Every structure is written in C-alpha cells, then in structure tokens.
PDB file of C-alpha atoms in Angstrom:
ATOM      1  CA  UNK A   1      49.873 -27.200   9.989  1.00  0.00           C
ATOM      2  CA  UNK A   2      51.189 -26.181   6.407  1.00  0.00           C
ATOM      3  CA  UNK A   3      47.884 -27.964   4.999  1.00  0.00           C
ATOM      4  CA  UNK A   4      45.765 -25.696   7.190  1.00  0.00           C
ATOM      5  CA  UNK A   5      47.643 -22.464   6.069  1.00  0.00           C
ATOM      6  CA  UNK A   6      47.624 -23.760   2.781  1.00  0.00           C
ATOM      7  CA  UNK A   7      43.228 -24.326   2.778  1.00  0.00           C
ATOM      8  CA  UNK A   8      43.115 -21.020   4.943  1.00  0.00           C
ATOM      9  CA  UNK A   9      45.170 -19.314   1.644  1.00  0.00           C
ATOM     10  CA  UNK A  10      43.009 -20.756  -0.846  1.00  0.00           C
ATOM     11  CA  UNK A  11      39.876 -19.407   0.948  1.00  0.00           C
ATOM     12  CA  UNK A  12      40.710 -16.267   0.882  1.00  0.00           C
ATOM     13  CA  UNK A  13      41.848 -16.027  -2.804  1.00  0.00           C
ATOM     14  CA  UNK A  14      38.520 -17.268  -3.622  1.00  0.00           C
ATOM     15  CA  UNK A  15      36.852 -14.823  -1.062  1.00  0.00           C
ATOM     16  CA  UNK A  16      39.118 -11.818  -2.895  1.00  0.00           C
ATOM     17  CA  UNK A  17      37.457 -12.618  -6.169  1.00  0.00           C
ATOM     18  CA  UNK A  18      34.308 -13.044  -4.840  1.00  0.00           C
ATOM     19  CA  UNK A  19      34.553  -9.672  -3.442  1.00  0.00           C
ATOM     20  CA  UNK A  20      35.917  -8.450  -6.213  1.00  0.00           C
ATOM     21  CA  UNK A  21      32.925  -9.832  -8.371  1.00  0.00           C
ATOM     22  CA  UNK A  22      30.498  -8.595  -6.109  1.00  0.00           C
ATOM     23  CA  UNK A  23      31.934  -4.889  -6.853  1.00  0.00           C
ATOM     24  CA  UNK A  24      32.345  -5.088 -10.280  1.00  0.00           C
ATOM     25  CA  UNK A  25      28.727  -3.587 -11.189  1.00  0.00           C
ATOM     26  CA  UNK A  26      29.657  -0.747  -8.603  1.00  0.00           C
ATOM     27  CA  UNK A  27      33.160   0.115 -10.808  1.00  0.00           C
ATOM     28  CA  UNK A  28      31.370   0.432 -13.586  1.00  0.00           C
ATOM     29  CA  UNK A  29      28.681   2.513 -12.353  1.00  0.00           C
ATOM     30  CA  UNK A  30      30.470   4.882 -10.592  1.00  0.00           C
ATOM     31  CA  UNK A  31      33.178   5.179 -13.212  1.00  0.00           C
ATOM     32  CA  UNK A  32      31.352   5.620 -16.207  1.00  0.00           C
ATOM     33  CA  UNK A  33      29.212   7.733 -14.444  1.00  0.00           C
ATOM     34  CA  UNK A  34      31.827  10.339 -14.947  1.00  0.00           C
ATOM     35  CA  UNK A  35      32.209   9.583 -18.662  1.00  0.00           C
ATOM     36  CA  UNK A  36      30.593  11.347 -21.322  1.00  0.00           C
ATOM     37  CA  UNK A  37      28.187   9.099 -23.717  1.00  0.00           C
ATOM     38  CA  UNK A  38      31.061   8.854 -26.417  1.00  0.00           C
ATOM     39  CA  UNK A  39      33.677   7.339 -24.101  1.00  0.00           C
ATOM     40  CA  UNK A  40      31.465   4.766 -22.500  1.00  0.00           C
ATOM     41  CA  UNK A  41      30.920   2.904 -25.400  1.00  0.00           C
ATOM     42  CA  UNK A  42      34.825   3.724 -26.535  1.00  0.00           C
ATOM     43  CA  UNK A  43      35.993   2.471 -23.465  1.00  0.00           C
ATOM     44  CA  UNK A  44      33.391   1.139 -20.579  1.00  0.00           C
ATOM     45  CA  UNK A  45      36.316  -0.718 -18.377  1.00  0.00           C
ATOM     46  CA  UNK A  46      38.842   1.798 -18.318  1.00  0.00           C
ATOM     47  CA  UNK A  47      39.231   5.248 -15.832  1.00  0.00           C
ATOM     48  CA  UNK A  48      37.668   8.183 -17.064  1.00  0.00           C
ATOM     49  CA  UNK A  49      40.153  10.845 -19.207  1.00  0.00           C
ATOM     50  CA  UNK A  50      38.276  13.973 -18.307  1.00  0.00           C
ATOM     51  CA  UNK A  51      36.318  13.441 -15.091  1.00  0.00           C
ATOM     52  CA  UNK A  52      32.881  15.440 -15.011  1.00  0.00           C
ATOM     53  CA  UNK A  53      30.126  16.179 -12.978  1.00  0.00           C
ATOM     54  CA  UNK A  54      27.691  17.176 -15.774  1.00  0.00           C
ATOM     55  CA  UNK A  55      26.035  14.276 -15.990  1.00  0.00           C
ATOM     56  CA  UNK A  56      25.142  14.230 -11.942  1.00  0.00           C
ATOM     57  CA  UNK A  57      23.694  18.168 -12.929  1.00  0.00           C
ATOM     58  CA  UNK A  58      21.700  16.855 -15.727  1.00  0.00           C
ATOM     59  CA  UNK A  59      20.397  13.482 -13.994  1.00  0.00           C
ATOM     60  CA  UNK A  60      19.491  15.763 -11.476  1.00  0.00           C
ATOM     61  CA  UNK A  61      17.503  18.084 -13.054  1.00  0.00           C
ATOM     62  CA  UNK A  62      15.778  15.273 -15.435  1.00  0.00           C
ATOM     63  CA  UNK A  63      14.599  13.186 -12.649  1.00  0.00           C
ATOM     64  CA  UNK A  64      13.225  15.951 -10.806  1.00  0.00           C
ATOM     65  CA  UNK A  65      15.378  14.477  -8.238  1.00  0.00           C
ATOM     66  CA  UNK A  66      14.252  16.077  -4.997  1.00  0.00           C
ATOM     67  CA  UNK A  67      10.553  15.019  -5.732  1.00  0.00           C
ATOM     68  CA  UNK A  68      11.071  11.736  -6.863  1.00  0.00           C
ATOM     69  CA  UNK A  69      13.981  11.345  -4.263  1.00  0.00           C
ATOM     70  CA  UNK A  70      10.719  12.441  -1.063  1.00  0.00           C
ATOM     71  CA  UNK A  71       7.967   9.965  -3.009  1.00  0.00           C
ATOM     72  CA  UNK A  72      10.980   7.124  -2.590  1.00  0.00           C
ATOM     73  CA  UNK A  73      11.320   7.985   0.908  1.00  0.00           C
ATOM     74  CA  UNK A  74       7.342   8.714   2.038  1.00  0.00           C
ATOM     75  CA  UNK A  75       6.356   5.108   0.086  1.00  0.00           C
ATOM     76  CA  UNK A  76       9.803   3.217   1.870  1.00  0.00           C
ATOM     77  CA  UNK A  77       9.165   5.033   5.165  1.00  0.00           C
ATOM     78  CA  UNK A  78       5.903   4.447   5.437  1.00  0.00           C
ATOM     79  CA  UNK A  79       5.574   0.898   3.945  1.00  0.00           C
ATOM     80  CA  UNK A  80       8.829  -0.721   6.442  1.00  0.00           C
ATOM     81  CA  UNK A  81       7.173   1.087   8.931  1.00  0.00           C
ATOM     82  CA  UNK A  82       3.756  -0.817   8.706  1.00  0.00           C
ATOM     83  CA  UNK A  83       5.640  -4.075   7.598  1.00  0.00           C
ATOM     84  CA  UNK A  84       7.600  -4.153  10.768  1.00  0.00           C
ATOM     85  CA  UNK A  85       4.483  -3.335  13.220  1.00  0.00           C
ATOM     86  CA  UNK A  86       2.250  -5.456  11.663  1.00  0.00           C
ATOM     87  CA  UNK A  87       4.651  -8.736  11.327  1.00  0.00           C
ATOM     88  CA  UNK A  88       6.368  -8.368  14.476  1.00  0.00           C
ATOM     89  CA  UNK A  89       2.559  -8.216  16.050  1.00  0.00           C
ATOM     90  CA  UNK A  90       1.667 -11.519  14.258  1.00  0.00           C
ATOM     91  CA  UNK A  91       5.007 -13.765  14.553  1.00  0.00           C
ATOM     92  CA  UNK A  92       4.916 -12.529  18.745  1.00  0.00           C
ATOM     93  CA  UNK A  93       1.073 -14.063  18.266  1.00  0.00           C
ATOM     94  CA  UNK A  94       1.663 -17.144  15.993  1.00  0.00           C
ATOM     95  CA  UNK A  95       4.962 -17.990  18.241  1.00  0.00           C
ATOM     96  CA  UNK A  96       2.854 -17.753  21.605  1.00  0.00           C
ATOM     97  CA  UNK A  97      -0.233 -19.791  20.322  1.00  0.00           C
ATOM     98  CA  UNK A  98       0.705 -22.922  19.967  1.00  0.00           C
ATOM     99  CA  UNK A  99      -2.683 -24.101  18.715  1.00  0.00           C
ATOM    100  CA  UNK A 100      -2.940 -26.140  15.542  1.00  0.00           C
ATOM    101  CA  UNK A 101      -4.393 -23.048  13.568  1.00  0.00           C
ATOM    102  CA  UNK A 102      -1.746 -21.232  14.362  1.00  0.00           C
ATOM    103  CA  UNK A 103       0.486 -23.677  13.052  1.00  0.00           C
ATOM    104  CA  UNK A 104      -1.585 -23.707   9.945  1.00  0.00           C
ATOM    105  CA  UNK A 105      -1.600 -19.988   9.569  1.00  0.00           C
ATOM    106  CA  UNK A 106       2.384 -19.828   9.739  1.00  0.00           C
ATOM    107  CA  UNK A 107       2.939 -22.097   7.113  1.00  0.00           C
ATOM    108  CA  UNK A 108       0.798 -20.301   4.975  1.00  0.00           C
ATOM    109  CA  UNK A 109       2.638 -17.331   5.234  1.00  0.00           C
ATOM    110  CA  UNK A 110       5.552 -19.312   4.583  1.00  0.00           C
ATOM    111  CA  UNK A 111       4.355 -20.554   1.513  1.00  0.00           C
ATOM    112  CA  UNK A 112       3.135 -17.448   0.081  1.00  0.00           C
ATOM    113  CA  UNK A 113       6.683 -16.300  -0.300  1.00  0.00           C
ATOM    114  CA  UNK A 114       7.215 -19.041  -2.856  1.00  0.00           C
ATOM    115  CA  UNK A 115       4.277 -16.765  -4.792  1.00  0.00           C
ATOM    116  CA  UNK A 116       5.603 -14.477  -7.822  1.00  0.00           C
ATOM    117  CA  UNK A 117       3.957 -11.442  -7.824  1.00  0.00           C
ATOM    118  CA  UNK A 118       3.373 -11.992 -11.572  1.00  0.00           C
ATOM    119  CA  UNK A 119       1.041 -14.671 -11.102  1.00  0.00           C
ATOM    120  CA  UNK A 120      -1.188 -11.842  -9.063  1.00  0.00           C
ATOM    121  CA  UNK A 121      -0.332  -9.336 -10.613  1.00  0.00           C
ATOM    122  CA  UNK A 122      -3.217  -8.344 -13.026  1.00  0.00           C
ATOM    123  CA  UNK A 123      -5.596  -9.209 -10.471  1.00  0.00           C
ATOM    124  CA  UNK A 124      -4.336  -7.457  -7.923  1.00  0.00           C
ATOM    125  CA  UNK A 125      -4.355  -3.645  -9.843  1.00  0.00           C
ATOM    126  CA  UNK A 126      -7.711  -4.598 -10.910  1.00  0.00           C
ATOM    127  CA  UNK A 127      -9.230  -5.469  -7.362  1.00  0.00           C
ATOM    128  CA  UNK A 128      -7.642  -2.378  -6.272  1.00  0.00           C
ATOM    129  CA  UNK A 129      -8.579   0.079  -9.548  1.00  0.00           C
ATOM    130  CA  UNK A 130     -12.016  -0.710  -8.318  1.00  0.00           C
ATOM    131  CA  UNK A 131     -11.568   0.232  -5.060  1.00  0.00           C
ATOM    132  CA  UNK A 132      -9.559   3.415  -6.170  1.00  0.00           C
ATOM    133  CA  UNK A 133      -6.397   2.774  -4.332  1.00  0.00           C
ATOM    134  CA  UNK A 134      -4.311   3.156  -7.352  1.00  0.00           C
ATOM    135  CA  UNK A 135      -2.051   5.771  -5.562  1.00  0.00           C
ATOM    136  CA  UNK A 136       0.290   5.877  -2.495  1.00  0.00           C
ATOM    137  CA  UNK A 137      -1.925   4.144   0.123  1.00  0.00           C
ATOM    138  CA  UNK A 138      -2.854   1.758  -2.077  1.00  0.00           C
ATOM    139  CA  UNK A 139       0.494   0.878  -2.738  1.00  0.00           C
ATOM    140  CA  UNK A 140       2.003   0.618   0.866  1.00  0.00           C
ATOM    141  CA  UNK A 141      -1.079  -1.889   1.720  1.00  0.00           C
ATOM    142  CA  UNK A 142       0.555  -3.902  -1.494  1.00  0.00           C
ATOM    143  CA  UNK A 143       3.589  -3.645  -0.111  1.00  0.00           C
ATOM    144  CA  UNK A 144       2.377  -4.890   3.428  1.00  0.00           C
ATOM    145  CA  UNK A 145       0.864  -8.051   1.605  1.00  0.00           C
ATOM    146  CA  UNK A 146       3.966  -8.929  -0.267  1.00  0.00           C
ATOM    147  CA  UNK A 147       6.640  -8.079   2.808  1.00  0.00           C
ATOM    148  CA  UNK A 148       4.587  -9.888   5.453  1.00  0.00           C
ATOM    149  CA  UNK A 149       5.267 -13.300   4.437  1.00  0.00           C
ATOM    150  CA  UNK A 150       9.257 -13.305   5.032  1.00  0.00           C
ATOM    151  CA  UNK A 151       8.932 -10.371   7.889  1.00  0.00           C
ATOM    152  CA  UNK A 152       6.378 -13.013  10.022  1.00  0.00           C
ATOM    153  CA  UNK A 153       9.063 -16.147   9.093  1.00  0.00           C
ATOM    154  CA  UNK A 154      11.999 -13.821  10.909  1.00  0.00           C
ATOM    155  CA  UNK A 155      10.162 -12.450  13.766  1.00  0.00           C
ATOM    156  CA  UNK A 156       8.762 -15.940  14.484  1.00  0.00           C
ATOM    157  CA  UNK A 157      12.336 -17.484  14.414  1.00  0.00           C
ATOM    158  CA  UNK A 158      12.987 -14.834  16.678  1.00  0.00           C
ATOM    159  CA  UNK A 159      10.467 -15.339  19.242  1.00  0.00           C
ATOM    160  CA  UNK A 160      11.146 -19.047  19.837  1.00  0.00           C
ATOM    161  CA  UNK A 161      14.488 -17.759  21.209  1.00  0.00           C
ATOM    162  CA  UNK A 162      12.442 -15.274  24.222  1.00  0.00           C
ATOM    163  CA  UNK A 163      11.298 -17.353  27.003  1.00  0.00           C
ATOM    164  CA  UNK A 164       7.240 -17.134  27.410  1.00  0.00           C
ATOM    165  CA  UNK A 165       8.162 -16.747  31.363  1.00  0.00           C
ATOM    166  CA  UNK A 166       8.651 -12.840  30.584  1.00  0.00           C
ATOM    167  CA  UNK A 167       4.758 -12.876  29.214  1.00  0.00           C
ATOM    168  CA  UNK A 168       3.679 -14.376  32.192  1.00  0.00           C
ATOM    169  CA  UNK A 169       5.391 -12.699  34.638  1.00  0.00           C
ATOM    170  CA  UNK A 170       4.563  -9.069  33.342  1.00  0.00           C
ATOM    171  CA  UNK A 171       0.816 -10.324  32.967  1.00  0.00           C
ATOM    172  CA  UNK A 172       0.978 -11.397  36.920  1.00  0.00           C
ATOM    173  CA  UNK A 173       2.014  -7.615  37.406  1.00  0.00           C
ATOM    174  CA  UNK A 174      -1.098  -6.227  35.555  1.00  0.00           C
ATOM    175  CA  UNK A 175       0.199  -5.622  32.300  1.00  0.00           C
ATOM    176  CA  UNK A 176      -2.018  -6.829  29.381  1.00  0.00           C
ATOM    177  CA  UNK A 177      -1.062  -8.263  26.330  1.00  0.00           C
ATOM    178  CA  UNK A 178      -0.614  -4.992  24.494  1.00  0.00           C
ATOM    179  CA  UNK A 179       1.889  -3.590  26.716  1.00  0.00           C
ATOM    180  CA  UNK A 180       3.352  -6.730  27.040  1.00  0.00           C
ATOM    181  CA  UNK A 181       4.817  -6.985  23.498  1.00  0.00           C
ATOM    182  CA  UNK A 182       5.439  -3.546  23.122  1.00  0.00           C
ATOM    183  CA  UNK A 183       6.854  -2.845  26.428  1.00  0.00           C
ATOM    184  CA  UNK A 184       9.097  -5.964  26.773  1.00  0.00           C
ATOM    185  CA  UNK A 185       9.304  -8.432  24.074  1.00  0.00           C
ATOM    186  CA  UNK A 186       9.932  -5.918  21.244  1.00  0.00           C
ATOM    187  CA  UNK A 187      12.625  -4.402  22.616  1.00  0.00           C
ATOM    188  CA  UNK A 188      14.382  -7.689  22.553  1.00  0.00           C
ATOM    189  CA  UNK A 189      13.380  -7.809  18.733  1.00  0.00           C
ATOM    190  CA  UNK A 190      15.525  -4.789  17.760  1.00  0.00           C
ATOM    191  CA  UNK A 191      18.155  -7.232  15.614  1.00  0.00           C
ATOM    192  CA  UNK A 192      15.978  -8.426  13.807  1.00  0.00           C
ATOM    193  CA  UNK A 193      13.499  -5.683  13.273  1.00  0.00           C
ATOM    194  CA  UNK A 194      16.892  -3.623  11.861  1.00  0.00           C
ATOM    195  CA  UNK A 195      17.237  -6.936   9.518  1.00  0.00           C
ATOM    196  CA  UNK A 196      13.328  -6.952   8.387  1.00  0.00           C
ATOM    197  CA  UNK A 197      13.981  -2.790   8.109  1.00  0.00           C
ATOM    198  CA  UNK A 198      16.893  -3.394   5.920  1.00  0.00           C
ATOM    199  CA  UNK A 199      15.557  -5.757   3.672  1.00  0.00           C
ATOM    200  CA  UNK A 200      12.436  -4.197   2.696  1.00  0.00           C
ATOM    201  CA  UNK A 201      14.276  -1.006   2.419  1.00  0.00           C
ATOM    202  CA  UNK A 202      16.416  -2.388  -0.336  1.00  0.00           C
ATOM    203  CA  UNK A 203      13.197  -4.366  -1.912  1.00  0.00           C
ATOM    204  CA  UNK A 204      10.814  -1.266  -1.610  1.00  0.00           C
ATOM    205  CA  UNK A 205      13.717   1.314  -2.802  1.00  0.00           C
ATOM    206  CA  UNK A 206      14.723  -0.321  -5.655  1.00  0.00           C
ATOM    207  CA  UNK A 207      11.298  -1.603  -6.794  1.00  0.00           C
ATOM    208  CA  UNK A 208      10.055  -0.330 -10.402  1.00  0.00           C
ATOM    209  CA  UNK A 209       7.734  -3.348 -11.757  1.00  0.00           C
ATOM    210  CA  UNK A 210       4.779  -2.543  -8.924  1.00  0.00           C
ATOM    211  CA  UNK A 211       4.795   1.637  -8.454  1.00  0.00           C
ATOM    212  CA  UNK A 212       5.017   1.828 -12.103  1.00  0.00           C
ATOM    213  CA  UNK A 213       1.127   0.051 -12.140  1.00  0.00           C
ATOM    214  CA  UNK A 214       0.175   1.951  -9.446  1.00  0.00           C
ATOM    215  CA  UNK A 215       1.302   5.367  -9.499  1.00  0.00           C
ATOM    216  CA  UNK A 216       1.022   8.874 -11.579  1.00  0.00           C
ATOM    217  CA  UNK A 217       3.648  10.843 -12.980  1.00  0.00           C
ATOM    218  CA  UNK A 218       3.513  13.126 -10.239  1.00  0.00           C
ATOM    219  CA  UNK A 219       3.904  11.072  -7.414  1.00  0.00           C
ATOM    220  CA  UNK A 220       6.844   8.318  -8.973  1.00  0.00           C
ATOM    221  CA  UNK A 221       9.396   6.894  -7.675  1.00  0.00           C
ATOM    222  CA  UNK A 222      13.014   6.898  -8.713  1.00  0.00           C
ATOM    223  CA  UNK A 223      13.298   3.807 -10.553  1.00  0.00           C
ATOM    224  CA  UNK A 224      10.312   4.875 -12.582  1.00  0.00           C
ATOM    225  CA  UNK A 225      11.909   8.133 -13.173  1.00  0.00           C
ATOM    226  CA  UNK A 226      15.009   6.629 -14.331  1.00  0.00           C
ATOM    227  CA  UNK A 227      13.337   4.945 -17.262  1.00  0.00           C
ATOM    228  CA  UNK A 228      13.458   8.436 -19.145  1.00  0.00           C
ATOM    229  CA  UNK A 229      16.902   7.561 -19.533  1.00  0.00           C
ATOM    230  CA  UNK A 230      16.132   4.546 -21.601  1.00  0.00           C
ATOM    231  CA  UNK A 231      13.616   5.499 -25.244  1.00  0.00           C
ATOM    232  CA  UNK A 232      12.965   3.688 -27.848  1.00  0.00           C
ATOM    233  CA  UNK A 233      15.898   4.479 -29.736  1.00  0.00           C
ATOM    234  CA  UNK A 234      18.224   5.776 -27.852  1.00  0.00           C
ATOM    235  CA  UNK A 235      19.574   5.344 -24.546  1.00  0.00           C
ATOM    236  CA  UNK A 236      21.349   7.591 -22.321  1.00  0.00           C
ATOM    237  CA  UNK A 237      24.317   6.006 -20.207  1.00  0.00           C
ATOM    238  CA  UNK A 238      25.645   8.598 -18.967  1.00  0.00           C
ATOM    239  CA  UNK A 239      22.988  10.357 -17.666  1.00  0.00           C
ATOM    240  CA  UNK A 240      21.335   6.939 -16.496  1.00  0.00           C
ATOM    241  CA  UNK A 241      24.611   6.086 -14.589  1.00  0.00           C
ATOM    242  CA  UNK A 242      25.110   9.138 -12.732  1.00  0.00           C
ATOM    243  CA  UNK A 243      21.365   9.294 -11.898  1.00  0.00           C
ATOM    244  CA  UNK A 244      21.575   5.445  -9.890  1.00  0.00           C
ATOM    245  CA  UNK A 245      24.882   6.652  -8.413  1.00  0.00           C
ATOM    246  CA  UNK A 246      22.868   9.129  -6.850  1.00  0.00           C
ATOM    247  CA  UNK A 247      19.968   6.893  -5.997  1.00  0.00           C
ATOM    248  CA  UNK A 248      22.106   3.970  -4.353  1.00  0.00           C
ATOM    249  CA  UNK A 249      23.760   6.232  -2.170  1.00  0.00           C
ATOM    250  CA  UNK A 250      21.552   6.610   0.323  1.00  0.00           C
ATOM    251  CA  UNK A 251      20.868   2.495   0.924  1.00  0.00           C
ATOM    252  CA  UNK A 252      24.325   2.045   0.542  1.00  0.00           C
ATOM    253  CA  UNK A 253      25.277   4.321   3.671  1.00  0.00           C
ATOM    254  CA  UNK A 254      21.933   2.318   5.412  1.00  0.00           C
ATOM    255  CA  UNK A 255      23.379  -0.678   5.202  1.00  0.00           C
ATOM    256  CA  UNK A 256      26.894   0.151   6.154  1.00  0.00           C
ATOM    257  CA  UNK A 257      25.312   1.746  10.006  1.00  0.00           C
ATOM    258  CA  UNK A 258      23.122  -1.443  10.436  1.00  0.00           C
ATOM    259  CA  UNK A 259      25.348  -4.080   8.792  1.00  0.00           C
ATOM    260  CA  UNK A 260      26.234  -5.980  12.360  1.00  0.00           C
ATOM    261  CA  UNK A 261      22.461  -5.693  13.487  1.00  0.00           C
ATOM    262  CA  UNK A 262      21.200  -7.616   9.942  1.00  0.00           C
ATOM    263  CA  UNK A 263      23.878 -10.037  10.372  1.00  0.00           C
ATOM    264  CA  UNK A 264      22.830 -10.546  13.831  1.00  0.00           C
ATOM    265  CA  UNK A 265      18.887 -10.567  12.982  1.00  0.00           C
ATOM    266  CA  UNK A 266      19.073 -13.215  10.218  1.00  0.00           C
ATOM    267  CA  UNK A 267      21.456 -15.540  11.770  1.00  0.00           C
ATOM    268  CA  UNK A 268      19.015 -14.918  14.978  1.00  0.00           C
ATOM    269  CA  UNK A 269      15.557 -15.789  12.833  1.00  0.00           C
ATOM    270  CA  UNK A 270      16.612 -18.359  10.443  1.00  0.00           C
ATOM    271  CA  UNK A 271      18.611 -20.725  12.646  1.00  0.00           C
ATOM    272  CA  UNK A 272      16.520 -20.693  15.700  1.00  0.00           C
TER     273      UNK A 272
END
C-alpha cells in the first residue's frame, strides 16, 4: 500500500514538471509581452517592473490586426470546413467498401502523411501558378490535400466502431446513400469531427511556410504578418510578443470548449 502511494507520488511530481514545461513558452510570452524591448533582454525570466499595454496598441496597429485577424479566419473556416466534409465522406466510403481497392486506397492515404510538404513543395506552387490559383481558393484546395490524409485515418477508425446494420436498415426505409451518412451516421461522428476540427484549426492557424507562397500582401495571414517584427537587423520582441499573445488567444479559448470532445475523438479513431 505505501509502495503504491509512493509510485502514485512520483507520478505526479513528474506530471507537475511536465506541466510546468509545457507552460514555460506561455510565461514567457505573456510576460515579456508586457516588457518594453530594453527589459527583455535585461531580464527575460523575471515579472515585468512597469506593466504596459503599448506594445498590444502598437502590434495592433502594425499587423493591421483586424484584416489579417478575418483572412486567418475566412482561410481556417473555410479550409476545416471542406477538410471535415470531404474526409468524413471518404473514411464513411472506404470503411463500408470492403473491396480490395478500397483497402489499397486507405493505405495510401495513410502513407501520404509520412510525405513532407517540402519534398512537394516547389512543384506544387508551380502546378498551381499555372493554373492561377495562387490566392485564397487555391490555398484551401492545398490545404484539403495536405489535411485529408490524417482526417480520412480518424474518421475511418471511427466508422469501424458504427454497426453497418444502421445503413441497411435506413436504406430498407427508402433513404439513399446520401441521406444516409448525413442523416444518421454523421451525427454519430461529432467526437471526432470536433477532434479533426481542432487539429486543423491549430495546423491551418498557425501555418506561415505555405500562405506565405501563396498569398499577397493584402490578403495574409497572421503569421505572415508577424514576420515584420523580425528584419534583417533588428528584431522587435516586444512588439512580436504581444502581437502572438493576441493571435493565440483565440485557439487557446477553442481548445479549452472542445477539449473533452478531442480527447474523446482521438482515443475513439486511433484505438478502434
């Protein structure tokens, strides 16, 4: 019995400093984000003397927040949206057939996530400079490519876990195939479809290396706008620090809601 207390105790020490370490980078963003640019490099660990909210005003105004902060949400929006319909369509279809192309088809999908999208990535913005789709669209349909793979591997974990019986008895009742996914089996999907949701959010949101290729000034995102923080010679901390503080919050709050529902969805998709 003391041996068991004992292990439980030593668990959660090391779970405390994991915890701790896994909120480390947020201490230091949020804290220094109240700093001026003299006292972070002075002192980067300890509290703020003077707190101010300058550098939120500044970062603000810089990043032409409120347009980069609607292009972030139109290209997240839009591309999870499409990610979700599409995938959840194909792992209901690749689940159900149980053909030997099918199987074929799911493993390829499975294997393109071992794919770095370096290794396409010149390619890729050339096929798609000549089709002039370097803008928005173009880059949601990128988006779609590179999100199916993992998307189609959770839904179809998923499915195994909804009894075909449903299918057949809706279809017995006049329903076609169509209504019968949309109508009954996704419903049941709405765990995981919160986990897919979530996890392209956070990939989409924070993505810089593949809107910076694709779009303008005009219509960037906010990781490309925060890279006017950074120059050649000088870099602004400060200003750079209050700017993400701003830009996290909104995925941050996201994941709090939906935390039990992506918990729920991955445990449901990867171990069935």
């Amino acid at each position: 019995m003391k041996q068991s207390k004992r292990n439980l105790y030593i668990i959660e020490f090391f779970g405390l400093l994991l915890a701790l370490l896994w909120l480390s980078p947020f201490y230091l963003m949020i804290v220094n984000a109240f700093k001026t640019k003299r006292e972070i490099f002075t002192d980067v660990l300890g509290l703020p003397k003077e707190y101010t909210i300058d550098n939120f005003v500044k970062a603000f105004i810089d990043l032409d927040f409120m347009s980069a902060l609607l292009n972030s949400i139109l290209i997240t929006v839009s591309g999870v949206g499409i990610i979700i319909i599409f995938s959840s369509m194909a792992g209901y279809a690749l689940a159900r057939n149980k053909s030997k192309l099918s199987g074929i088809i799911f493993l390829v999908f499975v294997a393109a996530m071992l794919i770095p999208f370096q290794s396409v990535m010149i390619p890729l913005v050339s096929l798609f400079g000549q089709a002039d789709m370097l803008n928005r669209p173009g880059l949601i349909f990128m988006y779609l490519g590179f999100g199916s793979s993992l998307s189609i591997f959770l839904y179809h974990g998923a499915m195994t876990g909804i009894s075909s019986s449903m299918d057949e008895a809706a279809i017995i009742d006049g329903a076609n195939r169509f209504q019968v996914f949309w109508k009954i089996v996704f419903p049941l999907l709405k765990p995981i479809s919160v986990t897919v949701g979530i996890l392209n959010v956070i990939w989409i949101w924070n993505d810089y290396l593949l809107p910076s290729l694709i779009l303008s000034d005009s219509s960037a995102t906010i990781p490309i706008k925060m890279f006017l923080f950074f120059g050649q010679y000088t870099k602004q901390w400060h200003l750079a620090l209050a700017g993400l503080t701003i830009a996290v919050i909104p995925v941050i709050i996201g994941y709090f809601f939906a935390q039990k529902q992506i918990i729920e969805g991955v445990s449901e998709g990867a171990v069935k």
